[in-house]
């Protein structure tokens, strides 16, 4: 099923290169569509257009491909790591569970009728969304379908799982959730909350006029944030199912959302990232300099890292909005990214995963002496990573 591979196809580190490039990994034979990191940060997993998933060592001096996971019949769209397993979702409408020790596929989750868009895992359960207009819940150990969440009129994209608050003893008529719930976002411009226990839709969040592209929740699981193709972000009271605020400012689709304490960060097709104060809805920072869609965003130690359709990854100071560093080298759109300690990992439509030096950025007083990014390619990413 899998073949062990070394780092023979990876270039040597170039520590003194002004682009901060440390290594280029060439193993994928098509676009790198998605990337995940293990809980301890020691393993990366990538999924690609070549129908394969791959696992990598992310903390070793040289990033090595530890194995290739072969079995999907179409491109891999989403990926995650849970314990010693990799879960990959594909356009072949299946999810596969791989043992990282043996590189063997130990389970195939079948039931969806179209491409898998997103997967999340709670440990005991796997949740998936698909273009087939449904979300599903699966038993992590057996691969058995436990629930089918059917009700959206178009494809389902982002997923958020809200565990029940066992410590919350306050119950009233508005508190419709005393059990675990799944929230789904759809191309039909709605989000829906589903009872995990019954599989029934208990609330529909209406207000957007375009597809819901991304979602996030606050740390308490009380507030839902939805980013849409209608250029807005909206916040919702999850228990009441009511809209609480509209965050306006983006000029194109909102692609990604990240919640950090009392702040909300967003990435958009309008070539910017933004920072918002959740309580008031004010935009306090705009992360500028991108020449194309901001496809992905990660927060790490007070820094905002972005991957962009202009082939460049960037790092900004989260508080000031100052562009601190550009990572130039990809030939096509940067589709996914992860930060592990002082290194940035990026995947691209150009088929490479690149490793960059992301150390010492806080000490950089101002963005300077960096190579100019290339002009944006017409071949931007068609899919953004989960």
Short mmCIF file of C-alpha atoms in Angstrom, two decimals, residues 107 109 137-147:
data_model
loop_
_atom_site.label_atom_id
_atom_site.label_comp_id
_atom_site.label_asym_id
_atom_site.label_seq_id
_atom_site.Cartn_x
_atom_site.Cartn_y
_atom_site.Cartn_z
CA UNK A 107 -10.09 1.45 6.81
CA UNK A 109 -15.01 5.10 4.85
CA UNK A 137 -20.38 10.97 11.22
CA UNK A 138 -18.27 7.82 11.30
CA UNK A 139 -16.91 5.55 14.01
CA UNK A 140 -13.16 6.16 14.09
CA UNK A 141 -12.37 2.55 15.01
CA UNK A 142 -14.70 0.69 12.63
CA UNK A 143 -15.44 3.15 9.82
CA UNK A 144 -19.16 2.55 10.31
CA UNK A 145 -21.55 5.39 9.37
CA UNK A 146 -23.26 6.56 12.55
CA UNK A 147 -25.18 9.61 11.29
#
